[in-house]
Amino acid sequence: MADVLIRKASPEDVDGLLELYRQLASSGELPNAGNAAMVIELIDSNPWMLYLVAELDDVVVGTVTMVIVPAVTHSAQPWAQIEHMVVHEAHRKTGIGHALLARCEEHIRSIGGYKMQLQSSNQRDDAHEFYEREGFSASSVGYQRYL
Ligand SMILES: CC(C)(COP(=O)(O)OP(=O)(O)OC[C@H]1O[C@@H](n2cnc3c(N)ncnc32)[C@H](O)[C@@H]1OP(=O)(O)O)[C@@H](O)C(=O)NCCC(=O)NCCS
């Protein structure tokens, strides 16, 4: 893999992030850059969330968001939900997605977490192969109800 830097997202990354979300079919309508930057700042100030970007030659080429869920079950260990994982289409299959997930794993392990989970649309066969190579298994059925 080229010299990719994995770091926390900041409001200055807003344009790069919006471009990545345009490449993620499930992003829905996107906000303007000002509103998006405010949300990035809000996430950054939330200790129960981790918002990462992958940077290559000063360009944002990948991102993932992790939500940490505190819980009383499983000896009160937290777990993590992975969301909005996307790598720029010009840089896929070069190890960036793996590097983003590895940083998520490092973080949830460091706070005693026991599980990472995610949902991925039935249409995303490519992404499913990626997640299975990353050690995830489709062991449960996900349900959603849009409001
Ligand atoms: C899914 C996605 C995030 C993977 O990121 P990536 O940077 O391309 O993945 P990596 O290069 O780190 O790949 C890690 C491993 O998965 C494999 N892999 C990646 N994409 C794959 C694919 N489409 N089909 C099969 N295997 C794949 C790689 O070959 C690699 O395996 P290896 O370690 O044996 O070489 C990226 O393809 C993407 O952004 N897709 C579009 C958005 C999307 O579907 N996001 C997921 C929403 S749930």
mmCIF file of N, CA and C in Angstrom, residues 5-133:
data_model
loop_
_atom_site.group_PDB
_atom_site.id
_atom_site.type_symbol
_atom_site.label_atom_id
_atom_site.label_comp_id
_atom_site.label_asym_id
_atom_site.label_seq_id
_atom_site.Cartn_x
_atom_site.Cartn_y
_atom_site.Cartn_z
ATOM 1 N N LEU A 5 -2.192 7.795 5.189
ATOM 2 C CA LEU A 5 -2.281 8.209 6.590
ATOM 3 C C LEU A 5 -3.717 8.010 7.056
ATOM 4 N N ILE A 6 -3.902 7.270 8.139
ATOM 5 C CA ILE A 6 -5.238 7.118 8.726
ATOM 6 C C ILE A 6 -5.293 8.064 9.925
ATOM 7 N N ARG A 7 -6.273 8.967 9.919
ATOM 8 C CA ARG A 7 -6.372 9.955 11.011
ATOM 9 C C ARG A 7 -7.825 10.315 11.237
ATOM 10 N N LYS A 8 -8.064 11.033 12.329
ATOM 11 C CA LYS A 8 -9.433 11.471 12.610
ATOM 12 C C LYS A 8 -9.876 12.519 11.584
ATOM 13 N N ALA A 9 -11.139 12.481 11.225
ATOM 14 C CA ALA A 9 -11.678 13.469 10.285
ATOM 15 C C ALA A 9 -11.795 14.820 10.979
ATOM 16 N N SER A 10 -11.640 15.882 10.204
ATOM 17 C CA SER A 10 -11.838 17.230 10.744
ATOM 18 C C SER A 10 -12.720 18.011 9.766
ATOM 19 N N PRO A 11 -13.306 19.131 10.208
ATOM 20 C CA PRO A 11 -14.188 19.884 9.308
ATOM 21 C C PRO A 11 -13.499 20.299 8.005
ATOM 22 N N GLU A 12 -12.163 20.422 8.022
ATOM 23 C CA GLU A 12 -11.452 20.789 6.777
ATOM 24 C C GLU A 12 -11.535 19.684 5.714
ATOM 25 N N ASP A 13 -11.930 18.486 6.123
ATOM 26 C CA ASP A 13 -12.015 17.366 5.170
ATOM 27 C C ASP A 13 -13.347 17.326 4.439
ATOM 28 N N VAL A 14 -14.176 18.329 4.686
ATOM 29 C CA VAL A 14 -15.571 18.229 4.247
ATOM 30 C C VAL A 14 -15.715 17.961 2.746
ATOM 31 N N ASP A 15 -14.942 18.636 1.903
ATOM 32 C CA ASP A 15 -15.137 18.441 0.460
ATOM 33 C C ASP A 15 -14.776 17.013 0.039
ATOM 34 N N GLY A 16 -13.676 16.526 0.589
ATOM 35 C CA GLY A 16 -13.256 15.153 0.266
ATOM 36 C C GLY A 16 -14.278 14.140 0.744
ATOM 37 N N LEU A 17 -14.826 14.383 1.929
ATOM 38 C CA LEU A 17 -15.823 13.447 2.465
ATOM 39 C C LEU A 17 -17.093 13.467 1.628
ATOM 40 N N LEU A 18 -17.534 14.667 1.243
ATOM 41 C CA LEU A 18 -18.755 14.742 0.425
ATOM 42 C C LEU A 18 -18.552 14.012 -0.910
ATOM 43 N N GLU A 19 -17.355 14.131 -1.476
ATOM 44 C CA GLU A 19 -17.081 13.417 -2.732
ATOM 45 C C GLU A 19 -17.168 11.905 -2.509
ATOM 46 N N LEU A 20 -16.619 11.428 -1.381
ATOM 47 C CA LEU A 20 -16.701 9.986 -1.107
ATOM 48 C C LEU A 20 -18.153 9.545 -0.931
ATOM 49 N N TYR A 21 -18.942 10.345 -0.218
ATOM 50 C CA TYR A 21 -20.344 9.951 0.005
ATOM 51 C C TYR A 21 -21.143 9.986 -1.299
ATOM 52 N N ARG A 22 -20.710 10.823 -2.260
ATOM 53 C CA ARG A 22 -21.372 10.796 -3.579
ATOM 54 C C ARG A 22 -21.132 9.440 -4.242
ATOM 55 N N GLN A 23 -20.006 8.799 -3.902
ATOM 56 C CA GLN A 23 -19.681 7.501 -4.505
ATOM 57 C C GLN A 23 -20.323 6.333 -3.745
ATOM 58 N N LEU A 24 -20.985 6.656 -2.634
ATOM 59 C CA LEU A 24 -21.635 5.619 -1.822
ATOM 60 C C LEU A 24 -23.130 5.712 -2.105
ATOM 61 N N ALA A 25 -23.641 4.742 -2.844
ATOM 62 C CA ALA A 25 -25.007 4.862 -3.366
ATOM 63 C C ALA A 25 -26.052 5.126 -2.281
ATOM 64 N N SER A 26 -25.804 4.682 -1.059
ATOM 65 C CA SER A 26 -26.833 4.792 -0.011
ATOM 66 C C SER A 26 -26.764 6.096 0.776
ATOM 67 N N SER A 27 -26.044 7.106 0.283
ATOM 68 C CA SER A 27 -25.858 8.331 1.082
ATOM 69 C C SER A 27 -27.094 9.219 1.127
ATOM 70 N N GLY A 28 -28.041 8.998 0.236
ATOM 71 C CA GLY A 28 -29.204 9.887 0.200
ATOM 72 C C GLY A 28 -28.778 11.291 -0.221
ATOM 73 N N GLU A 29 -29.664 12.245 0.014
ATOM 74 C CA GLU A 29 -29.326 13.632 -0.355
ATOM 75 C C GLU A 29 -28.254 14.141 0.598
ATOM 76 N N LEU A 30 -27.255 14.826 0.072
ATOM 77 C CA LEU A 30 -26.156 15.307 0.927
ATOM 78 C C LEU A 30 -26.374 16.768 1.306
ATOM 79 N N PRO A 31 -25.915 17.166 2.504
ATOM 80 C CA PRO A 31 -26.079 18.559 2.931
ATOM 81 C C PRO A 31 -25.056 19.453 2.239
ATOM 82 N N ASN A 32 -25.213 20.777 2.392
ATOM 83 C CA ASN A 32 -24.170 21.653 1.860
ATOM 84 C C ASN A 32 -22.924 21.544 2.742
ATOM 85 N N ALA A 33 -21.809 22.083 2.236
ATOM 86 C CA ALA A 33 -20.521 21.885 2.919
ATOM 87 C C ALA A 33 -20.536 22.466 4.334
ATOM 88 N N GLY A 34 -21.220 23.597 4.521
ATOM 89 C CA GLY A 34 -21.248 24.224 5.845
ATOM 90 C C GLY A 34 -21.935 23.335 6.870
ATOM 91 N N ASN A 35 -23.078 22.796 6.507
ATOM 92 C CA ASN A 35 -23.801 21.917 7.434
ATOM 93 C C ASN A 35 -23.035 20.627 7.681
ATOM 94 N N ALA A 36 -22.431 20.114 6.616
ATOM 95 C CA ALA A 36 -21.656 18.875 6.772
ATOM 96 C C ALA A 36 -20.482 19.114 7.728
ATOM 97 N N ALA A 37 -19.825 20.260 7.607
ATOM 98 C CA ALA A 37 -18.669 20.560 8.479
ATOM 99 C C ALA A 37 -19.105 20.628 9.940
ATOM 100 N N MET A 38 -20.311 21.166 10.183
ATOM 101 C CA MET A 38 -20.808 21.237 11.570
ATOM 102 C C MET A 38 -21.016 19.829 12.141
ATOM 103 N N VAL A 39 -21.533 18.932 11.302
ATOM 104 C CA VAL A 39 -21.766 17.562 11.776
ATOM 105 C C VAL A 39 -20.427 16.856 12.041
ATOM 106 N N ILE A 40 -19.463 17.101 11.176
ATOM 107 C CA ILE A 40 -18.135 16.482 11.382
ATOM 108 C C ILE A 40 -17.572 16.924 12.733
ATOM 109 N N GLU A 41 -17.731 18.207 13.038
ATOM 110 C CA GLU A 41 -17.233 18.736 14.308
ATOM 111 C C GLU A 41 -17.970 18.093 15.496
ATOM 112 N N LEU A 42 -19.293 17.949 15.325
ATOM 113 C CA LEU A 42 -20.107 17.333 16.381
ATOM 114 C C LEU A 42 -19.643 15.895 16.647
ATOM 115 N N ILE A 43 -19.412 15.147 15.576
ATOM 116 C CA ILE A 43 -18.969 13.754 15.742
ATOM 117 C C ILE A 43 -17.601 13.731 16.423
ATOM 118 N N ASP A 44 -16.738 14.650 15.986
ATOM 119 C CA ASP A 44 -15.377 14.678 16.533
ATOM 120 C C ASP A 44 -15.384 14.923 18.041
ATOM 121 N N SER A 45 -16.388 15.678 18.519
ATOM 122 C CA SER A 45 -16.419 15.998 19.952
ATOM 123 C C SER A 45 -17.134 14.911 20.769
ATOM 124 N N ASN A 46 -17.598 13.850 20.090
ATOM 125 C CA ASN A 46 -18.339 12.790 20.778
ATOM 126 C C ASN A 46 -17.386 11.629 21.101
ATOM 127 N N PRO A 47 -17.116 11.371 22.380
ATOM 128 C CA PRO A 47 -16.153 10.315 22.716
ATOM 129 C C PRO A 47 -16.647 8.904 22.361
ATOM 130 N N TRP A 48 -17.947 8.774 22.035
ATOM 131 C CA TRP A 48 -18.505 7.466 21.678
ATOM 132 C C TRP A 48 -18.516 7.251 20.171
ATOM 133 N N MET A 49 -17.837 8.121 19.462
ATOM 134 C CA MET A 49 -17.747 7.949 18.009
ATOM 135 C C MET A 49 -16.313 8.144 17.549
ATOM 136 N N LEU A 50 -15.980 7.473 16.460
ATOM 137 C CA LEU A 50 -14.669 7.632 15.845
ATOM 138 C C LEU A 50 -14.907 7.853 14.355
ATOM 139 N N TYR A 51 -14.495 8.987 13.862
ATOM 140 C CA TYR A 51 -14.714 9.344 12.453
ATOM 141 C C TYR A 51 -13.334 9.439 11.816
ATOM 142 N N LEU A 52 -13.028 8.505 10.933
ATOM 143 C CA LEU A 52 -11.682 8.423 10.364
ATOM 144 C C LEU A 52 -11.671 8.771 8.883
ATOM 145 N N VAL A 53 -10.543 9.309 8.444
ATOM 146 C CA VAL A 53 -10.301 9.431 7.010
ATOM 147 C C VAL A 53 -8.952 8.785 6.692
ATOM 148 N N ALA A 54 -8.847 8.352 5.433
ATOM 149 C CA ALA A 54 -7.560 7.913 4.895
ATOM 150 C C ALA A 54 -7.088 9.025 3.970
ATOM 151 N N GLU A 55 -5.850 9.456 4.164
ATOM 152 C CA GLU A 55 -5.319 10.573 3.360
ATOM 153 C C GLU A 55 -4.126 10.068 2.556
ATOM 154 N N LEU A 56 -4.146 10.392 1.271
ATOM 155 C CA LEU A 56 -3.049 10.001 0.382
ATOM 156 C C LEU A 56 -2.643 11.237 -0.411
ATOM 157 N N ASP A 57 -1.397 11.645 -0.307
ATOM 158 C CA ASP A 57 -0.906 12.855 -1.005
ATOM 159 C C ASP A 57 -1.832 14.042 -0.762
ATOM 160 N N ASP A 58 -2.196 14.270 0.479
ATOM 161 C CA ASP A 58 -3.041 15.395 0.898
ATOM 162 C C ASP A 58 -4.483 15.316 0.401
ATOM 163 N N VAL A 59 -4.886 14.176 -0.105
ATOM 164 C CA VAL A 59 -6.262 14.024 -0.588
ATOM 165 C C VAL A 59 -6.972 12.965 0.263
ATOM 166 N N VAL A 60 -8.233 13.239 0.608
ATOM 167 C CA VAL A 60 -9.023 12.264 1.379
ATOM 168 C C VAL A 60 -9.503 11.181 0.413
ATOM 169 N N VAL A 61 -9.079 9.947 0.654
ATOM 170 C CA VAL A 61 -9.402 8.859 -0.279
ATOM 171 C C VAL A 61 -10.220 7.736 0.368
ATOM 172 N N GLY A 62 -10.568 7.888 1.624
ATOM 173 C CA GLY A 62 -11.386 6.861 2.263
ATOM 174 C C GLY A 62 -11.889 7.347 3.602
ATOM 175 N N THR A 63 -12.958 6.723 4.049
ATOM 176 C CA THR A 63 -13.504 7.102 5.356
ATOM 177 C C THR A 63 -14.305 5.958 5.958
ATOM 178 N N VAL A 64 -14.430 6.010 7.258
ATOM 179 C CA VAL A 64 -15.323 5.109 7.987
ATOM 180 C C VAL A 64 -15.729 5.813 9.276
ATOM 181 N N THR A 65 -16.934 5.493 9.740
ATOM 182 C CA THR A 65 -17.402 6.020 11.028
ATOM 183 C C THR A 65 -17.681 4.834 11.944
ATOM 184 N N MET A 66 -17.263 4.949 13.197
ATOM 185 C CA MET A 66 -17.543 3.879 14.155
ATOM 186 C C MET A 66 -18.298 4.477 15.343
ATOM 187 N N VAL A 67 -19.405 3.831 15.684
ATOM 188 C CA VAL A 67 -20.195 4.245 16.848
ATOM 189 C C VAL A 67 -19.960 3.223 17.945
ATOM 190 N N ILE A 68 -19.547 3.690 19.101
ATOM 191 C CA ILE A 68 -19.275 2.783 20.220
ATOM 192 C C ILE A 68 -20.528 2.705 21.085
ATOM 193 N N VAL A 69 -20.941 1.482 21.374
ATOM 194 C CA VAL A 69 -22.186 1.277 22.121
ATOM 195 C C VAL A 69 -21.853 0.732 23.508
ATOM 196 N N PRO A 70 -22.078 1.528 24.563
ATOM 197 C CA PRO A 70 -21.890 0.999 25.910
ATOM 198 C C PRO A 70 -23.039 0.037 26.218
ATOM 199 N N ALA A 71 -22.773 -1.009 26.965
ATOM 200 C CA ALA A 71 -23.835 -1.986 27.244
ATOM 201 C C ALA A 71 -23.582 -2.682 28.570
ATOM 202 N N VAL A 72 -24.656 -3.092 29.215
ATOM 203 C CA VAL A 72 -24.547 -3.808 30.498
ATOM 204 C C VAL A 72 -24.247 -5.290 30.255
ATOM 205 N N THR A 73 -24.721 -5.822 29.139
ATOM 206 C CA THR A 73 -24.491 -7.249 28.841
ATOM 207 C C THR A 73 -23.009 -7.497 28.543
ATOM 208 N N HIS A 74 -22.634 -8.773 28.395
ATOM 209 C CA HIS A 74 -21.235 -9.144 28.104
ATOM 210 C C HIS A 74 -20.252 -8.450 29.043
ATOM 211 N N SER A 75 -20.518 -8.609 30.336
ATOM 212 C CA SER A 75 -19.625 -8.036 31.363
ATOM 213 C C SER A 75 -19.427 -6.536 31.188
ATOM 214 N N ALA A 76 -20.427 -5.882 30.678
ATOM 215 C CA ALA A 76 -20.409 -4.426 30.477
ATOM 216 C C ALA A 76 -19.312 -3.972 29.513
ATOM 217 N N GLN A 77 -18.933 -4.867 28.604
ATOM 218 C CA GLN A 77 -17.959 -4.446 27.586
ATOM 219 C C GLN A 77 -18.703 -3.723 26.455
ATOM 220 N N PRO A 78 -18.126 -2.678 25.905
ATOM 221 C CA PRO A 78 -18.781 -2.007 24.778
ATOM 222 C C PRO A 78 -18.604 -2.798 23.472
ATOM 223 N N TRP A 79 -19.400 -2.461 22.488
ATOM 224 C CA TRP A 79 -19.209 -3.009 21.148
ATOM 225 C C TRP A 79 -19.284 -1.847 20.159
ATOM 226 N N ALA A 80 -19.039 -2.134 18.879
ATOM 227 C CA ALA A 80 -18.953 -1.035 17.911
ATOM 228 C C ALA A 80 -19.729 -1.329 16.642
ATOM 229 N N GLN A 81 -20.406 -0.314 16.160
ATOM 230 C CA GLN A 81 -21.122 -0.391 14.882
ATOM 231 C C GLN A 81 -20.314 0.398 13.841
ATOM 232 N N ILE A 82 -20.027 -0.244 12.726
ATOM 233 C CA ILE A 82 -19.270 0.389 11.636
ATOM 234 C C ILE A 82 -20.262 0.956 10.620
ATOM 235 N N GLU A 83 -20.040 2.186 10.216
ATOM 236 C CA GLU A 83 -20.964 2.846 9.282
ATOM 237 C C GLU A 83 -20.195 3.607 8.195
ATOM 238 N N HIS A 84 -20.852 3.780 7.037
ATOM 239 C CA HIS A 84 -20.382 4.705 6.000
ATOM 240 C C HIS A 84 -18.923 4.480 5.622
ATOM 241 N N MET A 85 -18.644 3.236 5.298
ATOM 242 C CA MET A 85 -17.292 2.858 4.872
ATOM 243 C C MET A 85 -17.201 3.049 3.374
ATOM 244 N N VAL A 86 -16.282 3.858 2.922
ATOM 245 C CA VAL A 86 -16.105 4.040 1.477
ATOM 246 C C VAL A 86 -14.666 4.439 1.168
ATOM 247 N N VAL A 87 -14.167 3.840 0.092
ATOM 248 C CA VAL A 87 -12.834 4.169 -0.429
ATOM 249 C C VAL A 87 -13.039 4.751 -1.819
ATOM 250 N N HIS A 88 -12.315 5.792 -2.135
ATOM 251 C CA HIS A 88 -12.446 6.459 -3.445
ATOM 252 C C HIS A 88 -12.281 5.427 -4.557
ATOM 253 N N GLU A 89 -13.145 5.528 -5.577
ATOM 254 C CA GLU A 89 -13.144 4.489 -6.614
ATOM 255 C C GLU A 89 -11.796 4.349 -7.342
ATOM 256 N N ALA A 90 -10.991 5.401 -7.331
ATOM 257 C CA ALA A 90 -9.682 5.315 -7.997
ATOM 258 C C ALA A 90 -8.636 4.605 -7.135
ATOM 259 N N HIS A 91 -8.993 4.298 -5.887
ATOM 260 C CA HIS A 91 -7.977 3.729 -4.966
ATOM 261 C C HIS A 91 -8.432 2.442 -4.295
ATOM 262 N N ARG A 92 -9.447 1.797 -4.859
ATOM 263 C CA ARG A 92 -9.934 0.564 -4.228
ATOM 264 C C ARG A 92 -8.963 -0.595 -4.466
ATOM 265 N N LYS A 93 -9.073 -1.592 -3.612
ATOM 266 C CA LYS A 93 -8.238 -2.795 -3.671
ATOM 267 C C LYS A 93 -6.756 -2.465 -3.558
ATOM 268 N N THR A 94 -6.438 -1.417 -2.793
ATOM 269 C CA THR A 94 -5.025 -1.127 -2.526
ATOM 270 C C THR A 94 -4.740 -1.191 -1.026
ATOM 271 N N GLY A 95 -5.702 -1.692 -0.260
ATOM 272 C CA GLY A 95 -5.461 -1.876 1.174
ATOM 273 C C GLY A 95 -5.986 -0.765 2.066
ATOM 274 N N ILE A 96 -6.638 0.240 1.481
ATOM 275 C CA ILE A 96 -7.098 1.386 2.293
ATOM 276 C C ILE A 96 -8.266 0.978 3.197
ATOM 277 N N GLY A 97 -9.218 0.227 2.647
ATOM 278 C CA GLY A 97 -10.348 -0.226 3.473
ATOM 279 C C GLY A 97 -9.845 -1.062 4.652
ATOM 280 N N HIS A 98 -8.906 -1.931 4.380
ATOM 281 C CA HIS A 98 -8.327 -2.763 5.446
ATOM 282 C C HIS A 98 -7.690 -1.877 6.529
ATOM 283 N N ALA A 99 -6.956 -0.864 6.089
ATOM 284 C CA ALA A 99 -6.270 0.010 7.058
ATOM 285 C C ALA A 99 -7.282 0.781 7.921
ATOM 286 N N LEU A 100 -8.386 1.201 7.322
ATOM 287 C CA LEU A 100 -9.417 1.920 8.099
ATOM 288 C C LEU A 100 -10.042 0.990 9.141
ATOM 289 N N LEU A 101 -10.373 -0.233 8.717
ATOM 290 C CA LEU A 101 -10.980 -1.174 9.668
ATOM 291 C C LEU A 101 -9.994 -1.574 10.771
ATOM 292 N N ALA A 102 -8.726 -1.683 10.391
ATOM 293 C CA ALA A 102 -7.710 -2.050 11.392
ATOM 294 C C ALA A 102 -7.631 -0.982 12.477
ATOM 295 N N ARG A 103 -7.737 0.296 12.090
ATOM 296 C CA ARG A 103 -7.689 1.357 13.089
ATOM 297 C C ARG A 103 -8.938 1.319 13.984
ATOM 298 N N CYS A 104 -10.083 1.018 13.377
ATOM 299 C CA CYS A 104 -11.308 0.873 14.192
ATOM 300 C C CYS A 104 -11.117 -0.243 15.212
ATOM 301 N N GLU A 105 -10.591 -1.366 14.739
ATOM 302 C CA GLU A 105 -10.409 -2.514 15.642
ATOM 303 C C GLU A 105 -9.456 -2.159 16.782
ATOM 304 N N GLU A 106 -8.384 -1.494 16.424
ATOM 305 C CA GLU A 106 -7.398 -1.099 17.447
ATOM 306 C C GLU A 106 -8.077 -0.248 18.525
ATOM 307 N N HIS A 107 -8.935 0.663 18.082
ATOM 308 C CA HIS A 107 -9.583 1.559 19.047
ATOM 309 C C HIS A 107 -10.582 0.821 19.935
ATOM 310 N N ILE A 108 -11.451 0.016 19.340
ATOM 311 C CA ILE A 108 -12.476 -0.650 20.166
ATOM 312 C C ILE A 108 -11.804 -1.668 21.106
ATOM 313 N N ARG A 109 -10.736 -2.309 20.640
ATOM 314 C CA ARG A 109 -9.993 -3.213 21.537
ATOM 315 C C ARG A 109 -9.385 -2.432 22.703
ATOM 316 N N SER A 110 -8.880 -1.231 22.412
ATOM 317 C CA SER A 110 -8.171 -0.461 23.449
ATOM 318 C C SER A 110 -9.102 -0.036 24.584
ATOM 319 N N ILE A 111 -10.405 -0.026 24.325
ATOM 320 C CA ILE A 111 -11.340 0.323 25.397
ATOM 321 C C ILE A 111 -12.118 -0.913 25.872
ATOM 322 N N GLY A 112 -11.581 -2.089 25.555
ATOM 323 C CA GLY A 112 -12.155 -3.326 26.083
ATOM 324 C C GLY A 112 -13.365 -3.834 25.330
ATOM 325 N N GLY A 113 -13.566 -3.376 24.099
ATOM 326 C CA GLY A 113 -14.725 -3.815 23.323
ATOM 327 C C GLY A 113 -14.584 -5.265 22.885
ATOM 328 N N TYR A 114 -15.733 -5.909 22.607
ATOM 329 C CA TYR A 114 -15.687 -7.326 22.267
ATOM 330 C C TYR A 114 -16.213 -7.642 20.877
ATOM 331 N N LYS A 115 -16.789 -6.645 20.183
ATOM 332 C CA LYS A 115 -17.422 -6.982 18.896
ATOM 333 C C LYS A 115 -17.483 -5.753 18.003
ATOM 334 N N MET A 116 -17.256 -5.977 16.697
ATOM 335 C CA MET A 116 -17.544 -4.952 15.683
ATOM 336 C C MET A 116 -18.631 -5.534 14.792
ATOM 337 N N GLN A 117 -19.615 -4.744 14.447
ATOM 338 C CA GLN A 117 -20.639 -5.248 13.537
ATOM 339 C C GLN A 117 -21.036 -4.164 12.549
ATOM 340 N N LEU A 118 -21.684 -4.570 11.489
ATOM 341 C CA LEU A 118 -22.116 -3.611 10.468
ATOM 342 C C LEU A 118 -23.260 -4.199 9.691
ATOM 343 N N GLN A 119 -23.940 -3.343 8.977
ATOM 344 C CA GLN A 119 -24.971 -3.786 8.050
ATOM 345 C C GLN A 119 -24.555 -3.361 6.661
ATOM 346 N N SER A 120 -24.810 -4.207 5.694
ATOM 347 C CA SER A 120 -24.463 -3.879 4.316
ATOM 348 C C SER A 120 -25.600 -4.347 3.426
ATOM 349 N N SER A 121 -26.007 -3.476 2.542
ATOM 350 C CA SER A 121 -27.158 -3.773 1.689
ATOM 351 C C SER A 121 -26.982 -5.091 0.930
ATOM 352 N N ASN A 122 -28.097 -5.801 0.712
ATOM 353 C CA ASN A 122 -28.061 -7.068 -0.036
ATOM 354 C C ASN A 122 -27.471 -6.896 -1.427
ATOM 355 N N GLN A 123 -27.510 -5.673 -1.955
ATOM 356 C CA GLN A 123 -27.019 -5.440 -3.317
ATOM 357 C C GLN A 123 -25.488 -5.336 -3.385
ATOM 358 N N ARG A 124 -24.830 -5.215 -2.257
ATOM 359 C CA ARG A 124 -23.399 -4.915 -2.274
ATOM 360 C C ARG A 124 -22.540 -6.182 -2.197
ATOM 361 N N ASP A 125 -22.624 -7.018 -3.232
ATOM 362 C CA ASP A 125 -21.860 -8.267 -3.194
ATOM 363 C C ASP A 125 -20.362 -8.019 -3.054
ATOM 364 N N ASP A 126 -19.862 -6.958 -3.730
ATOM 365 C CA ASP A 126 -18.423 -6.655 -3.666
ATOM 366 C C ASP A 126 -17.993 -6.385 -2.236
ATOM 367 N N ALA A 127 -18.788 -5.530 -1.578
ATOM 368 C CA ALA A 127 -18.438 -5.165 -0.203
ATOM 369 C C ALA A 127 -18.523 -6.392 0.705
ATOM 370 N N HIS A 128 -19.468 -7.287 0.422
ATOM 371 C CA HIS A 128 -19.599 -8.473 1.277
ATOM 372 C C HIS A 128 -18.334 -9.329 1.206
ATOM 373 N N GLU A 129 -17.793 -9.448 -0.009
ATOM 374 C CA GLU A 129 -16.537 -10.229 -0.136
ATOM 375 C C GLU A 129 -15.431 -9.581 0.662
ATOM 376 N N PHE A 130 -15.388 -8.259 0.593
ATOM 377 C CA PHE A 130 -14.367 -7.519 1.359
ATOM 378 C C PHE A 130 -14.527 -7.797 2.855
ATOM 379 N N TYR A 131 -15.750 -7.653 3.365
ATOM 380 C CA TYR A 131 -15.948 -7.839 4.810
ATOM 381 C C TYR A 131 -15.621 -9.273 5.236
ATOM 382 N N GLU A 132 -15.969 -10.231 4.375
ATOM 383 C CA GLU A 132 -15.663 -11.612 4.756
ATOM 384 C C GLU A 132 -14.164 -11.847 4.795
ATOM 385 N N ARG A 133 -13.431 -11.239 3.871
ATOM 386 C CA ARG A 133 -11.964 -11.337 3.911
ATOM 387 C C ARG A 133 -11.408 -10.663 5.160
#
